[in-house]
PDB file of C-alpha atoms and ligand atoms in Angstrom:
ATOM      1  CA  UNK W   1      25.800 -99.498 -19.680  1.00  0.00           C
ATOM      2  CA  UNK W   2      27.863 -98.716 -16.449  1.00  0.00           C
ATOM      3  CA  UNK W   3      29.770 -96.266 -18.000  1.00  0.00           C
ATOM      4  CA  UNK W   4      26.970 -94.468 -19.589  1.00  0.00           C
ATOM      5  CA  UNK W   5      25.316 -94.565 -16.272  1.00  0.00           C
ATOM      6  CA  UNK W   6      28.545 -93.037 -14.670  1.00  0.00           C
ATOM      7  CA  UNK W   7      29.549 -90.892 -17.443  1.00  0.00           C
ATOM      8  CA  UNK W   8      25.738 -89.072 -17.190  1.00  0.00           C
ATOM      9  CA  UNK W   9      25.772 -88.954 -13.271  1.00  0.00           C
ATOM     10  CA  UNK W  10      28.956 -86.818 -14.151  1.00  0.00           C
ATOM     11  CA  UNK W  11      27.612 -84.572 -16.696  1.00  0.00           C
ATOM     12  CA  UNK W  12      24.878 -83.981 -14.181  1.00  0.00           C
ATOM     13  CA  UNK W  13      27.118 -83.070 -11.717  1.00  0.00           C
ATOM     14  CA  UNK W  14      28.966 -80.867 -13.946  1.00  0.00           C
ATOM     15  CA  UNK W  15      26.128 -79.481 -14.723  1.00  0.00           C
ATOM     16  CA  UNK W  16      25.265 -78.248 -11.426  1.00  0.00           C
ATOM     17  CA  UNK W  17      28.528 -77.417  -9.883  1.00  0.00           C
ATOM     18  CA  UNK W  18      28.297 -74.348 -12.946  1.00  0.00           C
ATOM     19  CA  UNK W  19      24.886 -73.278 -11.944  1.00  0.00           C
ATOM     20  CA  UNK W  20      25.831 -73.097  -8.292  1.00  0.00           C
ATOM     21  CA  UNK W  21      29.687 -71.353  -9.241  1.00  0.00           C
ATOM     22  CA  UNK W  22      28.466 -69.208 -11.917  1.00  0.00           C
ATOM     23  CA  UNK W  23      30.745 -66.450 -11.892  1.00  0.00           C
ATOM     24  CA  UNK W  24      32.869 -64.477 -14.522  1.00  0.00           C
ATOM     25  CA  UNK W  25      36.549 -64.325 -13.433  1.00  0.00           C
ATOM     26  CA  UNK W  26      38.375 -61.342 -13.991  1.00  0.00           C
ATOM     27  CA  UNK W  27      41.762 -62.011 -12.483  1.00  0.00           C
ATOM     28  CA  UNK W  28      43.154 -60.486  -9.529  1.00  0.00           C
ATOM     29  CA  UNK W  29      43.439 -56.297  -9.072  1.00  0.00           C
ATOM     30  CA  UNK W  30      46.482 -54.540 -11.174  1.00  0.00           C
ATOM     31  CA  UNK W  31      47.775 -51.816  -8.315  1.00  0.00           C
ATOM     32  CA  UNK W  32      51.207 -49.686  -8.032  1.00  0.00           C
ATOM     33  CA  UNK W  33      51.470 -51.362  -4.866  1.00  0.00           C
ATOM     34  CA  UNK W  34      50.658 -47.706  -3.320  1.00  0.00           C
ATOM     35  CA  UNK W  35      48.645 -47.679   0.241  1.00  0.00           C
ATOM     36  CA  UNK W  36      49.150 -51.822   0.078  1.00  0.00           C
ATOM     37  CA  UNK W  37      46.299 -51.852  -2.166  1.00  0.00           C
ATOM     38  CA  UNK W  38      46.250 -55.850  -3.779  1.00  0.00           C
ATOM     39  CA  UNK W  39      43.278 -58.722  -3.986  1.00  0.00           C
ATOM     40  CA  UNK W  40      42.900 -62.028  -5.103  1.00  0.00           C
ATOM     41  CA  UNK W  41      40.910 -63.243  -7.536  1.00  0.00           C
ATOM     42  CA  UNK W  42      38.242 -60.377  -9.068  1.00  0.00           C
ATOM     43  CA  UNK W  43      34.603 -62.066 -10.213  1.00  0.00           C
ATOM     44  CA  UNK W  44      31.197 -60.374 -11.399  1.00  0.00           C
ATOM     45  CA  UNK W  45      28.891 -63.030  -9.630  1.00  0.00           C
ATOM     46  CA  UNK W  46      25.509 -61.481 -11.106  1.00  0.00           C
ATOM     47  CA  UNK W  47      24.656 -57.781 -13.486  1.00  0.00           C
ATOM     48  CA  UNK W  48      24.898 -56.247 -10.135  1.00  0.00           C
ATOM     49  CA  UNK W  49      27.377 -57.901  -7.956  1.00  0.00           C
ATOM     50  CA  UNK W  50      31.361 -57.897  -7.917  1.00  0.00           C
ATOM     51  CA  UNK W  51      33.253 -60.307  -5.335  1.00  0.00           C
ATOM     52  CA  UNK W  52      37.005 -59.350  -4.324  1.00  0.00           C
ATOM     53  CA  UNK W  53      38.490 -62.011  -2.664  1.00  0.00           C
ATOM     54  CA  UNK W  54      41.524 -60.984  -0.076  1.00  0.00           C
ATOM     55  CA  UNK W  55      41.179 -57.490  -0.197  1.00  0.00           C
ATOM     56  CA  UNK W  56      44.212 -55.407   1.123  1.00  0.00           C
ATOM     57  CA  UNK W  57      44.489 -51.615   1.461  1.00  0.00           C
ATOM     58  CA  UNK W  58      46.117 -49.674   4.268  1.00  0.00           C
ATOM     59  CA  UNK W  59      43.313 -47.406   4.632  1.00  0.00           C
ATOM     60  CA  UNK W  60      46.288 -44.411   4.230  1.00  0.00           C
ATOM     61  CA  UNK W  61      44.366 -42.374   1.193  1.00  0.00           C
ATOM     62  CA  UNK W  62      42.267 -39.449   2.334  1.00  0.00           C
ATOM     63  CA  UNK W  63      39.460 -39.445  -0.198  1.00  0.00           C
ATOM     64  CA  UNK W  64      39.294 -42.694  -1.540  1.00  0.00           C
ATOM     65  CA  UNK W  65      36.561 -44.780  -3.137  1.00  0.00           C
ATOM     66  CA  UNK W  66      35.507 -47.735  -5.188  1.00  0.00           C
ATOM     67  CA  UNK W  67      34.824 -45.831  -8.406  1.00  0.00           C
ATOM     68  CA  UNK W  68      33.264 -47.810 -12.047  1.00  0.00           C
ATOM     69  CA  UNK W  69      33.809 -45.994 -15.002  1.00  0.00           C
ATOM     70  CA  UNK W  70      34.079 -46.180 -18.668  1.00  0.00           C
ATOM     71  CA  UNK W  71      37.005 -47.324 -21.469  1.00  0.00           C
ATOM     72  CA  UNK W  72      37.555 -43.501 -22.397  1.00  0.00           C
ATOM     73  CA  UNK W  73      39.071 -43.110 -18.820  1.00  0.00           C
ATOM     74  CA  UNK W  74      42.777 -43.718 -18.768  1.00  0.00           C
ATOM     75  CA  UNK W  75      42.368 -46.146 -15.791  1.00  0.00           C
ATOM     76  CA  UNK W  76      45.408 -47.955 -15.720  1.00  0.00           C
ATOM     77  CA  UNK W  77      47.470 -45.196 -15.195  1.00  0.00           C
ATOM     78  CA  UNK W  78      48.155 -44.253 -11.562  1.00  0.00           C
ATOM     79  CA  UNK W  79      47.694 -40.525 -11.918  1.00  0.00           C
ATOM     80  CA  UNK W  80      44.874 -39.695 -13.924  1.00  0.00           C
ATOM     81  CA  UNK W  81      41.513 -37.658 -13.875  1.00  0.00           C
ATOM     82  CA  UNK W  82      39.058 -40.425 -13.356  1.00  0.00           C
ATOM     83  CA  UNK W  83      35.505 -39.676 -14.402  1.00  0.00           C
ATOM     84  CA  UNK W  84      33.758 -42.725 -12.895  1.00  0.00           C
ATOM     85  CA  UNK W  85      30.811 -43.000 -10.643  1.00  0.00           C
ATOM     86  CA  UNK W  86      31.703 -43.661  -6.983  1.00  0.00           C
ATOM     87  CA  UNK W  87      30.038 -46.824  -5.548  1.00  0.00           C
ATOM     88  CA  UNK W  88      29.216 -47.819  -1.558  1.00  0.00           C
ATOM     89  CA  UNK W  89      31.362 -49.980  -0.224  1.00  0.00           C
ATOM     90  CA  UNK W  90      30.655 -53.644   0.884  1.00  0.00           C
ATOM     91  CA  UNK W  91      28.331 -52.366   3.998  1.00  0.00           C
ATOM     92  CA  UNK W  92      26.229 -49.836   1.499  1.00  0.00           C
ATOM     93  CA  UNK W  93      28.094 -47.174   3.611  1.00  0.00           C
ATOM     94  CA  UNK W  94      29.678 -43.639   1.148  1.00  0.00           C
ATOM     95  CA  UNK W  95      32.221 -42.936   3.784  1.00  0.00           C
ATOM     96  CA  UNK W  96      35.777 -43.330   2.028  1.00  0.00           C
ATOM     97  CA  UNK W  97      37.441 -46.468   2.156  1.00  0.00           C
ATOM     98  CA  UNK W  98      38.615 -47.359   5.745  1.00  0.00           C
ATOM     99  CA  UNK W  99      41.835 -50.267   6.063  1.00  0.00           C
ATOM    100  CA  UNK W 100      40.926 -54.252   4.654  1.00  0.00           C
ATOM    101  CA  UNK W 101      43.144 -56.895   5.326  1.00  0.00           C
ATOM    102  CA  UNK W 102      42.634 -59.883   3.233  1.00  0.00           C
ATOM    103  CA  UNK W 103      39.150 -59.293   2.572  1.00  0.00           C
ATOM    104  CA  UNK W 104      36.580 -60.953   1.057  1.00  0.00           C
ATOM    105  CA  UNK W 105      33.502 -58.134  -0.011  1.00  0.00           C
ATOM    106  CA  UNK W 106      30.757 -58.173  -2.241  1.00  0.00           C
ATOM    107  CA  UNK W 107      29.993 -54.854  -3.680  1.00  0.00           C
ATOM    108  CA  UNK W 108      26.587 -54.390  -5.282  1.00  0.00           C
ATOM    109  CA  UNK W 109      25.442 -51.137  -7.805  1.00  0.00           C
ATOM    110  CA  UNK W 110      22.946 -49.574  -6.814  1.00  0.00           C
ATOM    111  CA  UNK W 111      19.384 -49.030  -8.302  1.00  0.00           C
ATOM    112  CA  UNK W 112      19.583 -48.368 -12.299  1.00  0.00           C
ATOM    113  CA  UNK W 113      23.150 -49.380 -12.586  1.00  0.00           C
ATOM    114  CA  UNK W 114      25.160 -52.643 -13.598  1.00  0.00           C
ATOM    115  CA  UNK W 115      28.682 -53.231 -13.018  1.00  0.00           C
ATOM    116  CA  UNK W 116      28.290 -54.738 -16.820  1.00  0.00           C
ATOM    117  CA  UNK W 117      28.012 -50.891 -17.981  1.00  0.00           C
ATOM    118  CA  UNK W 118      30.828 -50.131 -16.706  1.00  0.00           C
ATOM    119  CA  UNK W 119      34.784 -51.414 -18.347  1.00  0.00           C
ATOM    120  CA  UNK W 120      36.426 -50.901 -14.894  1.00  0.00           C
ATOM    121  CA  UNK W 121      36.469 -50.413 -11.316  1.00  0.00           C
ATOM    122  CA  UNK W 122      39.450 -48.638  -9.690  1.00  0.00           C
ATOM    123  CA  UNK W 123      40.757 -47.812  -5.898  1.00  0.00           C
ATOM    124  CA  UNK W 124      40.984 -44.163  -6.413  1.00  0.00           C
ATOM    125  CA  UNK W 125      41.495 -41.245  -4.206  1.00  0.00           C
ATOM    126  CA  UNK W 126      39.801 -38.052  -5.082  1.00  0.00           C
ATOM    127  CA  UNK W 127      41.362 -35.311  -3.623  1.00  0.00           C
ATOM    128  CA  UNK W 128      45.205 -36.238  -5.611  1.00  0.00           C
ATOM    129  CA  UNK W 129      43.310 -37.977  -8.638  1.00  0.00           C
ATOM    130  CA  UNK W 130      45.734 -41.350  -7.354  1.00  0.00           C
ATOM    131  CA  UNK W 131      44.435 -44.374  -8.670  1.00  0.00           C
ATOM    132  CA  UNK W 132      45.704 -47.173  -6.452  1.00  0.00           C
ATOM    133  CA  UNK W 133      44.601 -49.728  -8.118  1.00  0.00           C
ATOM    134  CA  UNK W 134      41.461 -51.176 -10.753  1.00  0.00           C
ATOM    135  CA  UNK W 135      40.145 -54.279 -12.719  1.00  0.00           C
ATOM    136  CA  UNK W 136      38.411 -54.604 -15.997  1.00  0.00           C
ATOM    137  CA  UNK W 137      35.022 -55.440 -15.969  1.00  0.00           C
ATOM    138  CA  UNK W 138      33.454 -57.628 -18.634  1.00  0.00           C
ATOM    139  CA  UNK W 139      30.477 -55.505 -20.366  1.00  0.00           C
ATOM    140  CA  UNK W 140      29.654 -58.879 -21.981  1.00  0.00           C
ATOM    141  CA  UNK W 141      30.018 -61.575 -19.053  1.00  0.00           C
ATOM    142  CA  UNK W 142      27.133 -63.483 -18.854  1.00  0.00           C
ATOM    143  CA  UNK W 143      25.388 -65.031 -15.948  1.00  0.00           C
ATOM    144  CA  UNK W 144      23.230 -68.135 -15.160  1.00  0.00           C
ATOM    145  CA  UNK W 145      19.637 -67.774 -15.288  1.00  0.00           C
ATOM    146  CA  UNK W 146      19.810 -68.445 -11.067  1.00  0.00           C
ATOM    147  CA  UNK W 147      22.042 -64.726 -10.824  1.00  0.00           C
ATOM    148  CA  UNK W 148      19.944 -62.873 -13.446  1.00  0.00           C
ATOM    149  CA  UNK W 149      16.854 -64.261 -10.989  1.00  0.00           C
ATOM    150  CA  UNK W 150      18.567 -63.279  -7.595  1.00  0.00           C
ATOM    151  CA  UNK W 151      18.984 -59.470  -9.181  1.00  0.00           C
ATOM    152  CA  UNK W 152      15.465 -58.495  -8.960  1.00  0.00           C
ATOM    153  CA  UNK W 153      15.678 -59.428  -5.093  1.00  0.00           C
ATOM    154  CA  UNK W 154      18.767 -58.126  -4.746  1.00  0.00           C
ATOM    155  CA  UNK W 155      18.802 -55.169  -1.906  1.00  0.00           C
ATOM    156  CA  UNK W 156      20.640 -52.226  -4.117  1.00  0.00           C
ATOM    157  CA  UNK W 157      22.777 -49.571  -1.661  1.00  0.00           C
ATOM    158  CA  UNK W 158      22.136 -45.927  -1.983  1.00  0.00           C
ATOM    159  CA  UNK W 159      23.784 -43.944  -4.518  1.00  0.00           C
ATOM    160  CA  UNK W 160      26.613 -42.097  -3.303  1.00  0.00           C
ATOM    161  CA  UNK W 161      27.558 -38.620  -3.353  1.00  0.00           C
ATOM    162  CA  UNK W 162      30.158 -37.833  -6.647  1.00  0.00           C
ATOM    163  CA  UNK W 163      32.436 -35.380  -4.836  1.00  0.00           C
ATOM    164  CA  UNK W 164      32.337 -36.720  -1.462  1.00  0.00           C
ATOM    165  CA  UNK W 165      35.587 -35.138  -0.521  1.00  0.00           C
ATOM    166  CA  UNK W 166      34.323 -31.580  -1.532  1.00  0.00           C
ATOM    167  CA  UNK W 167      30.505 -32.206  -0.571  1.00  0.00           C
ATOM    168  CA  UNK W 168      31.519 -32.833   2.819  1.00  0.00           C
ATOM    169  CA  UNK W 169      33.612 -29.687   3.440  1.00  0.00           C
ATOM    170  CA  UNK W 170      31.126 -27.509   2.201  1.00  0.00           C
ATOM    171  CA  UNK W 171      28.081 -29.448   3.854  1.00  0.00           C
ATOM    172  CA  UNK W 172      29.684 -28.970   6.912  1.00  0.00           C
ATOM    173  CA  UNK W 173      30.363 -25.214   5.951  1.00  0.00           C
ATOM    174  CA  UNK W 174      26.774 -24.920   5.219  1.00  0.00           C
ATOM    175  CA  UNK W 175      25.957 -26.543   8.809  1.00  0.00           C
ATOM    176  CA  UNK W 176      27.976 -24.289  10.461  1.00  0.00           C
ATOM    177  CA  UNK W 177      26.802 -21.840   9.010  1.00  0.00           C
ATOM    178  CA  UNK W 178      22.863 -23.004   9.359  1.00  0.00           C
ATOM    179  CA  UNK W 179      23.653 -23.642  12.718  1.00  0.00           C
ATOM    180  CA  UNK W 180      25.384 -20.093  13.583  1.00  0.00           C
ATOM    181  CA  UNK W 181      22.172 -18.239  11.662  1.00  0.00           C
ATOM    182  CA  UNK W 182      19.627 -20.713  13.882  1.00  0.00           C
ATOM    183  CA  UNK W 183      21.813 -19.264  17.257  1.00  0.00           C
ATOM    184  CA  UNK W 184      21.479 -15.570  16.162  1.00  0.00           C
ATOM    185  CA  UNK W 185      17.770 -16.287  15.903  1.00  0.00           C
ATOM    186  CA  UNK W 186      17.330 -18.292  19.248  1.00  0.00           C
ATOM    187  CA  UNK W 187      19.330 -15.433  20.776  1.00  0.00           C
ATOM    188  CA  UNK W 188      17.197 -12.794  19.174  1.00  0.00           C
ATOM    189  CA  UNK W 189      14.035 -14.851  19.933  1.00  0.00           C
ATOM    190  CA  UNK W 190      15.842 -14.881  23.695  1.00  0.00           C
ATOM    191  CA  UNK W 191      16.616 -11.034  24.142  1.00  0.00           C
ATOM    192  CA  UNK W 192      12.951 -10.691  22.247  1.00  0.00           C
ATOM    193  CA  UNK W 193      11.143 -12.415  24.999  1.00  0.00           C
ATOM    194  CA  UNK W 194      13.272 -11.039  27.405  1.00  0.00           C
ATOM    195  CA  UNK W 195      12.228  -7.632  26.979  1.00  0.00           C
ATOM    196  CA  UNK W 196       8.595  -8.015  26.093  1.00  0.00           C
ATOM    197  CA  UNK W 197       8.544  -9.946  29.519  1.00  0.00           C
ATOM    198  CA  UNK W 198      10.293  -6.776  31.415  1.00  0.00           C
ATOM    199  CA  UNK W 199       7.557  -4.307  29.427  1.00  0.00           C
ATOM    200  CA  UNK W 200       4.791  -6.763  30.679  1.00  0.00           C
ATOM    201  CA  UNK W 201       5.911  -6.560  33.573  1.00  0.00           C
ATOM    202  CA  UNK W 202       6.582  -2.798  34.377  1.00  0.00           C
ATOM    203  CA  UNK W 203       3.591  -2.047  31.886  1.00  0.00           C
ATOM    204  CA  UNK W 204       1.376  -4.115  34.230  1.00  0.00           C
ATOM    205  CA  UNK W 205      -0.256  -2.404  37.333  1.00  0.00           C
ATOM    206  CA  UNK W 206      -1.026  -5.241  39.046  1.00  0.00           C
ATOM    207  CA  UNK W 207       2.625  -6.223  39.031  1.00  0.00           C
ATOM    208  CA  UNK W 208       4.241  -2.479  39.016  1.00  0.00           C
ATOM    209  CA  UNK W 209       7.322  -3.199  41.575  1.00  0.00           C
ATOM    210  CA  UNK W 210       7.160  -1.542  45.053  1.00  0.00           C
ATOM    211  CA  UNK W 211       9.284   1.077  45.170  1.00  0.00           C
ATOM    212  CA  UNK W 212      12.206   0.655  47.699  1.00  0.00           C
ATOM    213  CA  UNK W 213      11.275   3.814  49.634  1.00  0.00           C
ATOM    214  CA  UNK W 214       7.386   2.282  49.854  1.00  0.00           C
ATOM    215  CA  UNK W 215       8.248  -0.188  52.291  1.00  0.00           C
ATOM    216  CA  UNK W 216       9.960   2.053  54.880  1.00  0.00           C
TER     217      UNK W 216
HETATM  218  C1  LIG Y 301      31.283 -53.837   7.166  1.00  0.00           C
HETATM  219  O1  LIG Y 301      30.596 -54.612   8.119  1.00  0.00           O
HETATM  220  C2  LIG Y 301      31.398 -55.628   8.717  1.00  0.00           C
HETATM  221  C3  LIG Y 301      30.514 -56.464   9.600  1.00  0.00           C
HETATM  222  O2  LIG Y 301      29.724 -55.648  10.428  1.00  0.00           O
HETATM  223  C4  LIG Y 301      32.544 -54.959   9.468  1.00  0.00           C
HETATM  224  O3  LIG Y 301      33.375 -55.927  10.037  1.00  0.00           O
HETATM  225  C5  LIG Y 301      33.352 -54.114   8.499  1.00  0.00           C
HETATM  226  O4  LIG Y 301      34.348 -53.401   9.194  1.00  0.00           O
HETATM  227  C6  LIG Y 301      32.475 -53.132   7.767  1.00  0.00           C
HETATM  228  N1  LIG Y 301      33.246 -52.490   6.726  1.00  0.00           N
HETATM  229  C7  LIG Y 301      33.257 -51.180   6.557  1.00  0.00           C
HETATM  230  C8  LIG Y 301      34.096 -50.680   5.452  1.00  0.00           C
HETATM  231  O5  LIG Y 301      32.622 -50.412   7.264  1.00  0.00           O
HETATM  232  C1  LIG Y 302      20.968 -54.910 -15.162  1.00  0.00           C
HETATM  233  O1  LIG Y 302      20.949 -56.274 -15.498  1.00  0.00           O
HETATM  234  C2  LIG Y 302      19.691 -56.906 -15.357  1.00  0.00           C
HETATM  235  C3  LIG Y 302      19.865 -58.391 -15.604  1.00  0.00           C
HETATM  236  O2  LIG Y 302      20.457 -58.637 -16.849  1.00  0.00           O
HETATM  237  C4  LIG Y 302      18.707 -56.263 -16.307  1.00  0.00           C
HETATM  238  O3  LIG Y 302      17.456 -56.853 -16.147  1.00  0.00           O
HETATM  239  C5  LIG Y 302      18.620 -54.775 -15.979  1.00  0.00           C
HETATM  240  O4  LIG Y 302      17.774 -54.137 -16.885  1.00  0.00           O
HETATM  241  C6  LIG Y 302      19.992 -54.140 -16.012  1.00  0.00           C
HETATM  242  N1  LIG Y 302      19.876 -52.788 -15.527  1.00  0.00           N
HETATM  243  C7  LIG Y 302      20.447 -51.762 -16.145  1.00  0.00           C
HETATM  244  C8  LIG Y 302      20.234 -50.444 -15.525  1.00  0.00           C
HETATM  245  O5  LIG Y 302      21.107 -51.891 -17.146  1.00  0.00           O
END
């Protein structure tokens, strides 16, 4: 009698420590070691939400992203045309990937997207097509009914831009540009305004300007 008492206050605990830990496990990041880029232990902790636990990466790359992609990418190679989708980072921010030291993030898809579509995330930098580092992700990990609930609350980032390295030279080209066209207009507004304000002036008789020799 005890020890079926015992043995079912156990089960119940049991039973509850996996509803509160549900995640799926995925092992730690495989990396070249390139930029510093290592974590700890990798786990999808809902559809929509990936945990890296001690997080390291010198920050070094100059277009570099969390990117999820699909099996037909050759993602564990280090040098290789990666056709993912670029994700926001932990802070829903698209700028590239500034320095972690031993960091713990949560990164979250956004809206329309699960990391369970996806057969791996990489570290990858753009601009050289350098993949620093990437985990597989489980298409078919499955998650307690208390994660599949959380998702529909779940506050989704934006979607990022897919060629944030180029985007942002030639946004800022088009800015400059924008900006240079919007001066040549002021300035022709300016010199516009300018002169219709001398013609009002000299056309007007009220305001026709004494002649120097007048006022002797
Ligand atoms: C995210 O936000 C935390 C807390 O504000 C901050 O410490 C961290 O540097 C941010 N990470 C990035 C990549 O901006
Ligand atoms: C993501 O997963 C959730 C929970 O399983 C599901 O309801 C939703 O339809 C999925 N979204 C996409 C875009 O696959």
């Amino acid at each position: 009698m005890m020890f079926h008492l015992v043995q079912n206050g156990l089960l119940l605990f049991v039973a509850s420590l996996s509803v509160v830990f549900a995640e799926v496990k995925l092992g730690g990041m495989e990396s070249w070691g390139f930029n510093g880029v290592r974590s700890g232990m990798v786990s999808m902790m809902s559809p929509s939400k990936l945990k890296i636990r001690g997080f390291d990466y010198s920050g070094e790359g100059p277009a570099v992203w969390f990117m999820v992609g699909k099996e037909d990418d050759p993602y564990n190679e280090e040098f290789a045309e990666l056709k993912g989708t670029i994700i926001a980072d932990e802070n829903g921010s698209c700028d590239k990937l500034a320095r972690y030291r031993n960091e713990n993030i949560m990164l979250t898809t956004p809206e329309g997207m699960n990391f369970t579509d996806f057969d791996y995330l990489a570290v990858f930098c753009t601009r050289f097509n350098h993949n620093f580092g990437f985990i597989e992700l489980k298409r078919d990990a499955q998650f307690g009914q208390d994660e599949i609930a959380a998702y529909a609350d779940e506050k989704r980032p934006k979607q990022c831009p897919q060629d944030p390295d180029n985007d942002e030279e030639e946004e800022d080209k088009v800015e400059e540009e924008k900006e240079e066209e919007d001066k040549e207009e002021e300035d022709e507004e300016e010199d516009d305004n300018k002169r219709k304000r001398k013609k009002s002036f000299v056309a007007s008789p009220k305001f026709a300007p004494i002649a120097p020799s007048a006022t002797k």
